[in-house]
PDB file of C-alpha atoms in Angstrom:
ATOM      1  CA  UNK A 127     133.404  14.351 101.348  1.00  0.00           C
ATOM      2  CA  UNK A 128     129.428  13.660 100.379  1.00  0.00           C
ATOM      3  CA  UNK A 129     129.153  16.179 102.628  1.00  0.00           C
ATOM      4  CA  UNK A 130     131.363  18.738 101.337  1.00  0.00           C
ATOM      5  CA  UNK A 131     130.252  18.466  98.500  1.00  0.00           C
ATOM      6  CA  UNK A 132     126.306  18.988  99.817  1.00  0.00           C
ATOM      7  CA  UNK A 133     127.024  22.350 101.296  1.00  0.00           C
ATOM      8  CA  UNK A 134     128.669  23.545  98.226  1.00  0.00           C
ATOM      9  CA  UNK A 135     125.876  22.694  96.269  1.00  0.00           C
ATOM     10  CA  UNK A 136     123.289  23.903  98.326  1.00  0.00           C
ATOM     11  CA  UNK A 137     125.809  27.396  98.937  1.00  0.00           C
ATOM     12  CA  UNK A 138     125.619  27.709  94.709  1.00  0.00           C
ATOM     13  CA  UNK A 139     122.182  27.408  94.876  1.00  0.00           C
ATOM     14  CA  UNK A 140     121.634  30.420  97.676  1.00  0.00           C
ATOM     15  CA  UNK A 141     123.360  32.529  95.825  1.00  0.00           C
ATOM     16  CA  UNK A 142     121.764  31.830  92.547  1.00  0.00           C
ATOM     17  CA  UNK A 143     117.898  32.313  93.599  1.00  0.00           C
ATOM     18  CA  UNK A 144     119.516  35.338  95.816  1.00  0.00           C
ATOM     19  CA  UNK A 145     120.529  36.746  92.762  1.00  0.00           C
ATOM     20  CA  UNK A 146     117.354  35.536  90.470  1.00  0.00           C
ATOM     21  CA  UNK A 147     115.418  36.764  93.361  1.00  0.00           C
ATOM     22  CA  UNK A 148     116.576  40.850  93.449  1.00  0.00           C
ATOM     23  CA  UNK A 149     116.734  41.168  89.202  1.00  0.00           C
ATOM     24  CA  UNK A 150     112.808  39.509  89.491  1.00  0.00           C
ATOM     25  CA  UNK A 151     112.316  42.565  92.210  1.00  0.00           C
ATOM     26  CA  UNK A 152     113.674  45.017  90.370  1.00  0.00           C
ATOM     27  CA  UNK A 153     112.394  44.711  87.012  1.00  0.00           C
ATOM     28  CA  UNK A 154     109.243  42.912  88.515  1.00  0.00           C
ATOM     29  CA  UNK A 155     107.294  44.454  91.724  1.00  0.00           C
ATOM     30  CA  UNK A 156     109.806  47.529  91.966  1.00  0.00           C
ATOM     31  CA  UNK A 157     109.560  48.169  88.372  1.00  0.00           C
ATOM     32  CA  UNK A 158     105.619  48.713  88.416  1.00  0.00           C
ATOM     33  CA  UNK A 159     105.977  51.214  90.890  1.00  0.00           C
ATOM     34  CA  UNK A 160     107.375  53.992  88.521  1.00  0.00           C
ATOM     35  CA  UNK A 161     107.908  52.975  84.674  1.00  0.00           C
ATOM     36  CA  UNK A 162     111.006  53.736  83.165  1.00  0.00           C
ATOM     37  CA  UNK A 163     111.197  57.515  81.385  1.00  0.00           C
ATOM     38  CA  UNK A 164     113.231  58.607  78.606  1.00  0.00           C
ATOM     39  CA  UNK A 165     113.137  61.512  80.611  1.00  0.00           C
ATOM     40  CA  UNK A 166     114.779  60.387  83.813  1.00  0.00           C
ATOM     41  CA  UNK A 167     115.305  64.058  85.505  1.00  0.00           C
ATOM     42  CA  UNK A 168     111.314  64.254  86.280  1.00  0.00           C
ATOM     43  CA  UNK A 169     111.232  61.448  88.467  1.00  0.00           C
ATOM     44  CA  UNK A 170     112.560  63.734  91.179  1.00  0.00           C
ATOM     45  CA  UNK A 171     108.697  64.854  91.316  1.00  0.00           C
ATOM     46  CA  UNK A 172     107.102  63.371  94.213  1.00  0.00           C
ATOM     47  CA  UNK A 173     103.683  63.359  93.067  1.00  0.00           C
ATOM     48  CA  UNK A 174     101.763  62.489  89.572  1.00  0.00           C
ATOM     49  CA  UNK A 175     102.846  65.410  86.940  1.00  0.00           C
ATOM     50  CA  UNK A 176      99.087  65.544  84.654  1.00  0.00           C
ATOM     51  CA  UNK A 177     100.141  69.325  83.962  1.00  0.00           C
ATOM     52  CA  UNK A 178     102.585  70.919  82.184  1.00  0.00           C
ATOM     53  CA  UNK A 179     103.031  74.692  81.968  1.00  0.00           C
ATOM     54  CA  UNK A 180     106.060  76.059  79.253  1.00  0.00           C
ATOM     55  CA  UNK A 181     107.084  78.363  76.622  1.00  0.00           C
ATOM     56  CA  UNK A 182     105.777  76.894  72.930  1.00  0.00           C
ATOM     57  CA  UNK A 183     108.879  76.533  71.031  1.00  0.00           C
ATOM     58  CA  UNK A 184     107.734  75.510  67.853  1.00  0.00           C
ATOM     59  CA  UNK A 185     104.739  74.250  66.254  1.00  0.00           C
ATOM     60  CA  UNK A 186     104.463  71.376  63.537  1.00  0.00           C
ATOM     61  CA  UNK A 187     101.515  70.052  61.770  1.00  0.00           C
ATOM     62  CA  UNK A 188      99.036  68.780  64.804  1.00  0.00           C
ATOM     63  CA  UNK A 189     101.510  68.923  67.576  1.00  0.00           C
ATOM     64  CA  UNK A 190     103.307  71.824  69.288  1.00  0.00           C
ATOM     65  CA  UNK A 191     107.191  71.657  70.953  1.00  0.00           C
ATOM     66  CA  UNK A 192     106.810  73.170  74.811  1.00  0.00           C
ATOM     67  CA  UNK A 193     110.071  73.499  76.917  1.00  0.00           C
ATOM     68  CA  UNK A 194     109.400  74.175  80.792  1.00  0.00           C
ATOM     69  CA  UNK A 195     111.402  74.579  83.773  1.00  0.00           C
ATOM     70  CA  UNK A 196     110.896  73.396  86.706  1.00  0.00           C
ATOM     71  CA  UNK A 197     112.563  73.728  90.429  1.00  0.00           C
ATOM     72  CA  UNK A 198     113.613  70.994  92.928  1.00  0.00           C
ATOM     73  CA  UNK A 199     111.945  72.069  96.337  1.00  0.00           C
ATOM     74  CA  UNK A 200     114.755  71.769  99.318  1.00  0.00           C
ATOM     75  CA  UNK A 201     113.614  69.934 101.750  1.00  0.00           C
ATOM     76  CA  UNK A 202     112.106  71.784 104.962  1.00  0.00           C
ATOM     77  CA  UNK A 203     113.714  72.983 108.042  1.00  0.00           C
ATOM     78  CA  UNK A 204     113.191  70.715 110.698  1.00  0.00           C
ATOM     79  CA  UNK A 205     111.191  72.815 113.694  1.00  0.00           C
ATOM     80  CA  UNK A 206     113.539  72.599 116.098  1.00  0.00           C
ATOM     81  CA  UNK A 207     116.622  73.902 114.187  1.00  0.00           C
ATOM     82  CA  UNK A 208     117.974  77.152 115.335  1.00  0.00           C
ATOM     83  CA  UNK A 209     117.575  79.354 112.718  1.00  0.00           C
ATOM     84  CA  UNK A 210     119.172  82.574 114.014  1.00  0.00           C
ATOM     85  CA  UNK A 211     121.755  82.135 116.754  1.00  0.00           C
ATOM     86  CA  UNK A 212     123.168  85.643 118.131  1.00  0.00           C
ATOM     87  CA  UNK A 213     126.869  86.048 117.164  1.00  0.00           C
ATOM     88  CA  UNK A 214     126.397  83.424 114.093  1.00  0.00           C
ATOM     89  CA  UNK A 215     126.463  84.313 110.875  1.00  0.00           C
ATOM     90  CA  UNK A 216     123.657  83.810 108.853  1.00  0.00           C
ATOM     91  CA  UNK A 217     124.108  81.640 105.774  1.00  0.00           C
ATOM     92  CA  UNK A 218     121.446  82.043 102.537  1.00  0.00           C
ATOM     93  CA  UNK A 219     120.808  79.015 101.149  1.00  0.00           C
ATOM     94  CA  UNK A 220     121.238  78.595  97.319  1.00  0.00           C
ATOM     95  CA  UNK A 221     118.163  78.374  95.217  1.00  0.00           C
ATOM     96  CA  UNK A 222     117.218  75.062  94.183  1.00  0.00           C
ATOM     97  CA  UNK A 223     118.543  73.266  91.393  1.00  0.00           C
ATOM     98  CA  UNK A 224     116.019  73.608  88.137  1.00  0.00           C
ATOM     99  CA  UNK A 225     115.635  71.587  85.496  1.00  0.00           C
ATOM    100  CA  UNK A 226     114.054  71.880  81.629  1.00  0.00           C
ATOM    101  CA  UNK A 227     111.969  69.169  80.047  1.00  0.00           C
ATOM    102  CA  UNK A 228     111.088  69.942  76.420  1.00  0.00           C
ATOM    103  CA  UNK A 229     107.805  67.448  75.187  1.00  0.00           C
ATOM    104  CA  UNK A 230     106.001  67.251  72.102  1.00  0.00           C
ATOM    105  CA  UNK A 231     102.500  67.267  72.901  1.00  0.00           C
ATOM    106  CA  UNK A 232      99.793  65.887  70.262  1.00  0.00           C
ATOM    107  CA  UNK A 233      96.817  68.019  70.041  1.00  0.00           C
ATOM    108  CA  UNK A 234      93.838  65.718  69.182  1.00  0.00           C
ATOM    109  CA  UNK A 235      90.325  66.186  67.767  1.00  0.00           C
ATOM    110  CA  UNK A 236      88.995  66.064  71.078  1.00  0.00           C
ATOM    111  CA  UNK A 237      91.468  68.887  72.690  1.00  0.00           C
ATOM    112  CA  UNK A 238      89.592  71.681  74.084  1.00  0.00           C
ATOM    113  CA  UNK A 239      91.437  74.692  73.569  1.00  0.00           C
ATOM    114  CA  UNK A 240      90.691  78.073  75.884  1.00  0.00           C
ATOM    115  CA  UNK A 241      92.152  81.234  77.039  1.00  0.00           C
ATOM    116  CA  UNK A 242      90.917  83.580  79.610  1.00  0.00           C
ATOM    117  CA  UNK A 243      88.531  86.388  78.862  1.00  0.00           C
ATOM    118  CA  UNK A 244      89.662  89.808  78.573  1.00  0.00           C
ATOM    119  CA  UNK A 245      87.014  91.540  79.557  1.00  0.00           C
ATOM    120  CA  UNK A 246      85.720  95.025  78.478  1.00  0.00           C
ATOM    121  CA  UNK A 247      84.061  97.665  81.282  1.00  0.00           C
ATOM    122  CA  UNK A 248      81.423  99.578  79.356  1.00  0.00           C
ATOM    123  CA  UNK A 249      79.585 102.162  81.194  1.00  0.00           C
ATOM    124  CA  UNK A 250      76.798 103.336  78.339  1.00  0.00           C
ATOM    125  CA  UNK A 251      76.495  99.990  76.335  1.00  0.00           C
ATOM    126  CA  UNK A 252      74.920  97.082  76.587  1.00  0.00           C
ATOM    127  CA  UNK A 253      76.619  94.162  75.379  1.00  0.00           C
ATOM    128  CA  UNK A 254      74.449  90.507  74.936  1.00  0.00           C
ATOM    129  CA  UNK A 255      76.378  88.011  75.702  1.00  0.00           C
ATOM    130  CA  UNK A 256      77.607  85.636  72.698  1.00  0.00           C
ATOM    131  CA  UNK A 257      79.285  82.176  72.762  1.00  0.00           C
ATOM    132  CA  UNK A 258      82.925  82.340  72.921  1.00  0.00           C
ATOM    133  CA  UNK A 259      84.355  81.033  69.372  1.00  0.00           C
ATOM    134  CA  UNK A 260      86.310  77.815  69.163  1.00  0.00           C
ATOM    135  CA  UNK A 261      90.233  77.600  69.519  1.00  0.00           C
ATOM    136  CA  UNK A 262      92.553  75.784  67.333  1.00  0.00           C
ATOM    137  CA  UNK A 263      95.631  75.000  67.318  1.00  0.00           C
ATOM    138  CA  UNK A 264      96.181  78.336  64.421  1.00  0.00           C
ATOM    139  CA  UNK A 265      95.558  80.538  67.560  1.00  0.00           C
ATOM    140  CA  UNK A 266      98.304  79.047  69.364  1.00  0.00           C
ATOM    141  CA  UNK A 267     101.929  80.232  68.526  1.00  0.00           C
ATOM    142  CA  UNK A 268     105.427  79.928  69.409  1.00  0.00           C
ATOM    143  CA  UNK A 269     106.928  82.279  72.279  1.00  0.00           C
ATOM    144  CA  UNK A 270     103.326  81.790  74.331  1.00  0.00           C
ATOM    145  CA  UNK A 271     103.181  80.396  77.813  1.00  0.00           C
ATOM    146  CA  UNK A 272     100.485  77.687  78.055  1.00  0.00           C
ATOM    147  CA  UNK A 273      99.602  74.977  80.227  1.00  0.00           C
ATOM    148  CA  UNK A 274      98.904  71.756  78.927  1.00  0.00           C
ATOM    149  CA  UNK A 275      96.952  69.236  81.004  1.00  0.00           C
ATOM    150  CA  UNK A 276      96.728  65.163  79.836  1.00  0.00           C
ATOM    151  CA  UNK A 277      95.598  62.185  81.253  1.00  0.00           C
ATOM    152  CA  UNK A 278      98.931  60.416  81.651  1.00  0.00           C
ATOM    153  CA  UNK A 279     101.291  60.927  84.364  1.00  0.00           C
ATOM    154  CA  UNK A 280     104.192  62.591  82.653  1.00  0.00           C
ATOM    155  CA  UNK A 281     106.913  60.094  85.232  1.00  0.00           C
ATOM    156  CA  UNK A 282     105.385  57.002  83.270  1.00  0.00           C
ATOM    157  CA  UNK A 283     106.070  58.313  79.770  1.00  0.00           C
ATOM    158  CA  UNK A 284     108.321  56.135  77.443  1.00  0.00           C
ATOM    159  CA  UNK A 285     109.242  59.397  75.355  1.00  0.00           C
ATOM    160  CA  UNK A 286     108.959  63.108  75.376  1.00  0.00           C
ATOM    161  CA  UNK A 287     105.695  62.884  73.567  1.00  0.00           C
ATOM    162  CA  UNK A 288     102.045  62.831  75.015  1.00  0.00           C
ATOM    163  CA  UNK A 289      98.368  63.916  73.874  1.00  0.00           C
ATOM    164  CA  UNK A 290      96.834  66.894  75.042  1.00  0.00           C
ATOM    165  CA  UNK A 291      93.745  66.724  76.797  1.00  0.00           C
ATOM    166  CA  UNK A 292      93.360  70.670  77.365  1.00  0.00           C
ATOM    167  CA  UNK A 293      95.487  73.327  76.353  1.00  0.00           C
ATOM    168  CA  UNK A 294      94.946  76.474  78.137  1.00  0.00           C
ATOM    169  CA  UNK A 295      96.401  79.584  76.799  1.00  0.00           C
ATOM    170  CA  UNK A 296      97.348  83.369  77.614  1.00  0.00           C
ATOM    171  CA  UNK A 297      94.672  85.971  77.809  1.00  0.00           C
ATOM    172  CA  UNK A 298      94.604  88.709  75.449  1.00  0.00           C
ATOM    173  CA  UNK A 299      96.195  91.969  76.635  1.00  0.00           C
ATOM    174  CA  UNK A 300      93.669  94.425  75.472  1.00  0.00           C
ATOM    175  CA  UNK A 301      94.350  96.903  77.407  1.00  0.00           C
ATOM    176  CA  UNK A 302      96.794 100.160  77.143  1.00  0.00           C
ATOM    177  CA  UNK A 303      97.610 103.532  78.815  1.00  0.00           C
ATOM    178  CA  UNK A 304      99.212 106.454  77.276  1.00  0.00           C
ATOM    179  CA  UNK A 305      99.290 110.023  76.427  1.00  0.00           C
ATOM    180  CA  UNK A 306      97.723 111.434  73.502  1.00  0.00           C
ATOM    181  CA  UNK A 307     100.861 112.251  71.003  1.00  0.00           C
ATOM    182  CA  UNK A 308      98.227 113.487  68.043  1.00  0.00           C
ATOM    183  CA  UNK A 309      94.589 113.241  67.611  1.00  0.00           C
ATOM    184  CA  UNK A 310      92.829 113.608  64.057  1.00  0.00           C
ATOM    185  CA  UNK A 311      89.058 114.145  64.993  1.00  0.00           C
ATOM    186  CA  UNK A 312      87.809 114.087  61.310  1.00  0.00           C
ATOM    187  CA  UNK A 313      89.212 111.068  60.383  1.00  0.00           C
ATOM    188  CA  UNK A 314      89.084 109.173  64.015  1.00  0.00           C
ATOM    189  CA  UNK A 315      92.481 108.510  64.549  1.00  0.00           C
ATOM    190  CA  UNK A 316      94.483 109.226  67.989  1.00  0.00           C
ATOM    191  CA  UNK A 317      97.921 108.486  68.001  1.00  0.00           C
ATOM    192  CA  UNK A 318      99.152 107.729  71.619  1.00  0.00           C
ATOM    193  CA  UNK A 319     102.425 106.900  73.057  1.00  0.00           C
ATOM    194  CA  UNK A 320     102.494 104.290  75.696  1.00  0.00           C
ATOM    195  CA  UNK A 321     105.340 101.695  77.414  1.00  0.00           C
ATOM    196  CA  UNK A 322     104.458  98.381  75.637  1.00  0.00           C
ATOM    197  CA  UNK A 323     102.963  95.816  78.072  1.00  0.00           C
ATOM    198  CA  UNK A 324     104.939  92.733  78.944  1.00  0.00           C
ATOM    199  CA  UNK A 325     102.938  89.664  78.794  1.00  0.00           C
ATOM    200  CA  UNK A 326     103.048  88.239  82.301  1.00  0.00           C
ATOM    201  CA  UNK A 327     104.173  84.587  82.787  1.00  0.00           C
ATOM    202  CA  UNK A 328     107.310  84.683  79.948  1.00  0.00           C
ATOM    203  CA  UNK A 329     109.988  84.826  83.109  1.00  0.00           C
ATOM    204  CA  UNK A 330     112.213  87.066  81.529  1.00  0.00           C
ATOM    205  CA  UNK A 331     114.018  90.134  82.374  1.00  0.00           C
ATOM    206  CA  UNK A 332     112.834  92.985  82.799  1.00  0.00           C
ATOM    207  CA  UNK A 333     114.304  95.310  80.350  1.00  0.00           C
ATOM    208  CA  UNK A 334     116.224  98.350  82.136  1.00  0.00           C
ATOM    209  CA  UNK A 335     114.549 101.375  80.152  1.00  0.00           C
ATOM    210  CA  UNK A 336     110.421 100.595  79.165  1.00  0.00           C
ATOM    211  CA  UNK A 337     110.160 100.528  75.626  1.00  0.00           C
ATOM    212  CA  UNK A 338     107.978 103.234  74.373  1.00  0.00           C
ATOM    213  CA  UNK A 339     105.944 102.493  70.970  1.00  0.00           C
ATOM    214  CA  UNK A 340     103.326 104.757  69.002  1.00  0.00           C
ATOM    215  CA  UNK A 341      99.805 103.042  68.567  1.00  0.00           C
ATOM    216  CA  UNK A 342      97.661 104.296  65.764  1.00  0.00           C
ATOM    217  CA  UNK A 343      94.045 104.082  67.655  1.00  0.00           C
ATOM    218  CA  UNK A 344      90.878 104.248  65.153  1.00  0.00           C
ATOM    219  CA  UNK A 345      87.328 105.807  66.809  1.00  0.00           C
ATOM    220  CA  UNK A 346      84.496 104.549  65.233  1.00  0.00           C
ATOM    221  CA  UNK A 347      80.785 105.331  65.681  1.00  0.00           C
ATOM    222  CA  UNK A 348      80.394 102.319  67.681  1.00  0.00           C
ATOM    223  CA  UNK A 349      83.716 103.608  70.444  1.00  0.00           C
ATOM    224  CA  UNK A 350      82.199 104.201  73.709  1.00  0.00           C
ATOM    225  CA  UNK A 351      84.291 107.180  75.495  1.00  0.00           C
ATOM    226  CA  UNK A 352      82.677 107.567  78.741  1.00  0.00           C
ATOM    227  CA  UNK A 353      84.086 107.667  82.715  1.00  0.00           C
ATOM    228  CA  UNK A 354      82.067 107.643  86.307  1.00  0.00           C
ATOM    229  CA  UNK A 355      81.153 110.540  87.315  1.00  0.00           C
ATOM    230  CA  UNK A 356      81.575 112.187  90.536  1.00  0.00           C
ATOM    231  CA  UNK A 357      79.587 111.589  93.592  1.00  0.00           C
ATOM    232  CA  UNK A 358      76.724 114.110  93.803  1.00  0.00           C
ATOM    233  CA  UNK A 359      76.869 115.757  97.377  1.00  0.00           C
ATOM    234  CA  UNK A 360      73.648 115.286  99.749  1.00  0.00           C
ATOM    235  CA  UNK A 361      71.866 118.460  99.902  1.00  0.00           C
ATOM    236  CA  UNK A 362      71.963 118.194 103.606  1.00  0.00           C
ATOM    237  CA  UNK A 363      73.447 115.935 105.965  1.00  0.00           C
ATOM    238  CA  UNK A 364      70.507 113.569 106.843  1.00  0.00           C
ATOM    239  CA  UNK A 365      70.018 112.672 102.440  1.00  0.00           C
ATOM    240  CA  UNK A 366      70.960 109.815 100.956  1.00  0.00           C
ATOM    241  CA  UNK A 367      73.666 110.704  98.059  1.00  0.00           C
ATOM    242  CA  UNK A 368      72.490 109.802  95.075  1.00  0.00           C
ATOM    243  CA  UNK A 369      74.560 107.355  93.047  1.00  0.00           C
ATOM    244  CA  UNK A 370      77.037 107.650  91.220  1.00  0.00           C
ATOM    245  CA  UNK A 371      76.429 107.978  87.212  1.00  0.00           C
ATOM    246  CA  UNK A 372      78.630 107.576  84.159  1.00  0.00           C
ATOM    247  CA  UNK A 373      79.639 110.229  82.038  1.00  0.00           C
ATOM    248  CA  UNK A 374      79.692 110.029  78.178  1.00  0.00           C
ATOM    249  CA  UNK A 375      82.023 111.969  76.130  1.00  0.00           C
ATOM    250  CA  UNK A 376      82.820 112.788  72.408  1.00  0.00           C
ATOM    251  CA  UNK A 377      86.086 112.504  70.437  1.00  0.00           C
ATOM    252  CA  UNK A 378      85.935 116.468  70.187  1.00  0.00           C
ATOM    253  CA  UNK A 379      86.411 115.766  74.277  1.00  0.00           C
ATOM    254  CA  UNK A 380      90.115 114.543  74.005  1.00  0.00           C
ATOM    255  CA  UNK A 381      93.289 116.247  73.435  1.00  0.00           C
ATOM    256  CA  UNK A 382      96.541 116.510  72.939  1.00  0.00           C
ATOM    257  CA  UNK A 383      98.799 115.240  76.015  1.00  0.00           C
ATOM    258  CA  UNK A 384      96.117 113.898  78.008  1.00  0.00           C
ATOM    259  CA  UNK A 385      96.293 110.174  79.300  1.00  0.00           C
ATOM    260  CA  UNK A 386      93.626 107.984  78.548  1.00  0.00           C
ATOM    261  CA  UNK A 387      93.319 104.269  78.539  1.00  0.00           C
ATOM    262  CA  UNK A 388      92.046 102.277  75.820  1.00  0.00           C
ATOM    263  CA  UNK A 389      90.597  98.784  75.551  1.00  0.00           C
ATOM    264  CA  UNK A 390      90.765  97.499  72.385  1.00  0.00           C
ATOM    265  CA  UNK A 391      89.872  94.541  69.926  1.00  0.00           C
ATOM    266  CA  UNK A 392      93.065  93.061  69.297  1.00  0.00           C
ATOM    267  CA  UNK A 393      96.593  92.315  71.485  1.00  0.00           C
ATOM    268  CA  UNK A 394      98.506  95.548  71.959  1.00  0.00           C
ATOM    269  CA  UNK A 395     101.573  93.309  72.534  1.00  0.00           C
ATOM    270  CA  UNK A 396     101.316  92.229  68.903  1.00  0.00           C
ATOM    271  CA  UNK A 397      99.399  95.281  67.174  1.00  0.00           C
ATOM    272  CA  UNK A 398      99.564  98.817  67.086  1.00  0.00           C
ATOM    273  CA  UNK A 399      96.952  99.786  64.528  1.00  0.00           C
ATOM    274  CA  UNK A 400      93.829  99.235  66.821  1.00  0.00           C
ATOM    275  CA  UNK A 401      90.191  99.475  67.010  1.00  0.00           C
ATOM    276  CA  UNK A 402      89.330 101.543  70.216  1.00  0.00           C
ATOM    277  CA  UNK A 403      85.853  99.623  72.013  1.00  0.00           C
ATOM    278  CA  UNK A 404      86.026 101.909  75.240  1.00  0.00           C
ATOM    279  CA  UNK A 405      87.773 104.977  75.703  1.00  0.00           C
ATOM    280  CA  UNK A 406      88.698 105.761  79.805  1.00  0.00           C
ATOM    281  CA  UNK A 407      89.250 109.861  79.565  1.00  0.00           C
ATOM    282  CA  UNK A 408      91.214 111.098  82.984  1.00  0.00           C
ATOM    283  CA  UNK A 409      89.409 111.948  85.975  1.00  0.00           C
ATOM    284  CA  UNK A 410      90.080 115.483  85.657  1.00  0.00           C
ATOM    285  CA  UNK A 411      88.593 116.170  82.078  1.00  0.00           C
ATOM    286  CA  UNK A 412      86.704 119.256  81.978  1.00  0.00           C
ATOM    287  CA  UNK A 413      83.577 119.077  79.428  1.00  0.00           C
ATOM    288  CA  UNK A 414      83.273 121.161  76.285  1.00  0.00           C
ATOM    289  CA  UNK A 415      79.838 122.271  77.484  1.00  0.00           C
ATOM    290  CA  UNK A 416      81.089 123.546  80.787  1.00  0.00           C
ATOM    291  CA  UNK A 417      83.257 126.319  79.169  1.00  0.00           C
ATOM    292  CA  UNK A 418      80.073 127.859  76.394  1.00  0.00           C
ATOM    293  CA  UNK A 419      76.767 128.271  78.051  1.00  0.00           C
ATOM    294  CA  UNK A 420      75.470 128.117  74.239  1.00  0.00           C
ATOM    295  CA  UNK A 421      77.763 124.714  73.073  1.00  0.00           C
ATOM    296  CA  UNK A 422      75.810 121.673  73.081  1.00  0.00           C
ATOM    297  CA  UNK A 423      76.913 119.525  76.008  1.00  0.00           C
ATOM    298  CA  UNK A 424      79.364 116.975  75.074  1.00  0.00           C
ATOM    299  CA  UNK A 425      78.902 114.841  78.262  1.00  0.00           C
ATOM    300  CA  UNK A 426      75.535 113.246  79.186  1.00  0.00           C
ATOM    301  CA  UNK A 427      74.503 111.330  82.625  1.00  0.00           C
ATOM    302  CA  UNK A 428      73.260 108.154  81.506  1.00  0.00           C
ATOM    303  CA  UNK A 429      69.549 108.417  81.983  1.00  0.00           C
TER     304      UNK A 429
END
């Protein structure tokens, strides 16, 4: 009976530190290995998540609202599955599952905001080199893509909510290509027709027909207008060519219905009263001075 009664005991006892033994594991040992999330769905990522690229949604005070999506990689085909066997038919495989995290990220004093330069491609001026202003977060604004990095591994998070260590946003489309609708030499003011840009990175549709806008493009004395020029032929076969040189022009230059690109000082996306820097006339423009012996050239090598 003593007996009996000894393996009983001893059977209650198993189980108990069985029991005490796998909640210790799990919330113990097991639990250090990935802290709990209020955002569960991102612990399907495989490796530390320190950067988060997304669409701002909103923006509040110090902190912006960014919503991302983000795909579930399938695993690989093994090597030595057949992938095309004659007289099979070929299956396509679904595209993985995605997912959308939305995270409220803090931007802090010592946030460095940046965005890529958009870079201008004189020909005639020089331009020294000045220190690129700082960003706030007034230059961010809802509907951008941006990447966020922080110093936290988004898996360990105990909310939707971190602090921003960098925030790196969209460059500036400054750039646009049209045709000349109207040109107004004495005041300095083309107006040119052009398909709006779409600002790469937003994944949305395409839309079926380009929207076509008017932009209202002010010259100033400042505007360069200028092109390369073509390559001088070698007086004889054994010469060098000489190199090629850029070409200058005047606003008198351009007219109606010719295509030109223009690079200018703000976003064309978001503007379209603009302040022309450079000027790109087409390949094919034939100077003023090349038509009048006696009219002053309009279009100057660069010396």
């Amino acid at each position: 009976m003593n007996n009996k009664l000894f393996l009983l005991l001893t059977l209650i006892i198993v189980i108990l530190v069985s029991a005490g033994g796998y909640f210790w594991w799990q919330k113990g040992i097991a639990g250090k290995k990935i802290v709990g999330s209020s955002v569960p769905n991102i612990l399907f990522l495989t490796n530390p998540v320190t950067e988060f690229s997304g669409k701002v949604d909103k923006i509040s005070d110090n902190s912006i609202f960014i919503a991302g999506k983000y795909s579930i990689t399938p695993p690989p085909t093994p090597p030595n599955a057949p992938t095309n066997i004659p007289g099979s038919v070929i299956t396509v495989q679904p595209l993985p599952p995605s997912k959308v995290f939305t995270y409220k990220v803090n931007i802090q004093p010592y946030t460095i905001i940046n965005r890529p330069d958009s870079p201008v491609k004189y020909l005639i001026k020089k331009i020294t080199p000045t220190p690129t202003p700082k960003l706030t977060i007034k230059d961010i604004k809802a509907g951008q893509m941006i990447t966020v990095s922080t110093s936290n591994d988004l898996r360990t998070l105990k909310k939707e909510e971190f602090d921003a260590y960098s925030v790196k946003l969209p460059p500036i489309i400054n750039t646009i290509t049209g045709k000349i609708a109207d040109i107004n030499v004495k005041d300095g003011i083309i107006i040119l027709k052009a398909v709006q840009p779409i600002r790469p990175g937003l994944n949305e549709p395409t839309p079926e027909k380009p929207k076509e806008v008017e932009y209202a493009i002010s010259v100033v004395s400042d505007t360069e207008i200028s092109r390369m020029g073509p390559t001088p032929a070698a007086a004889k076969a054994t010469t060098t060519p000489k190199p090629t040189e850029p070409l200058e022009y005047k606003i008198t230059d351009l007219k109606a219905d010719m295509q030109i690109t223009v690079y200018a000082n703000q976003d064309v996306i978001e503007n379209q009263k603009i302040k022309a820097l450079l000027i790109e006339p087409p390949v094919d423009l034939v100077p003023a001075s090349s038509t009048s012996p006696t009219t002053k050239p309009s279009v100057s090598p660069k010396p």
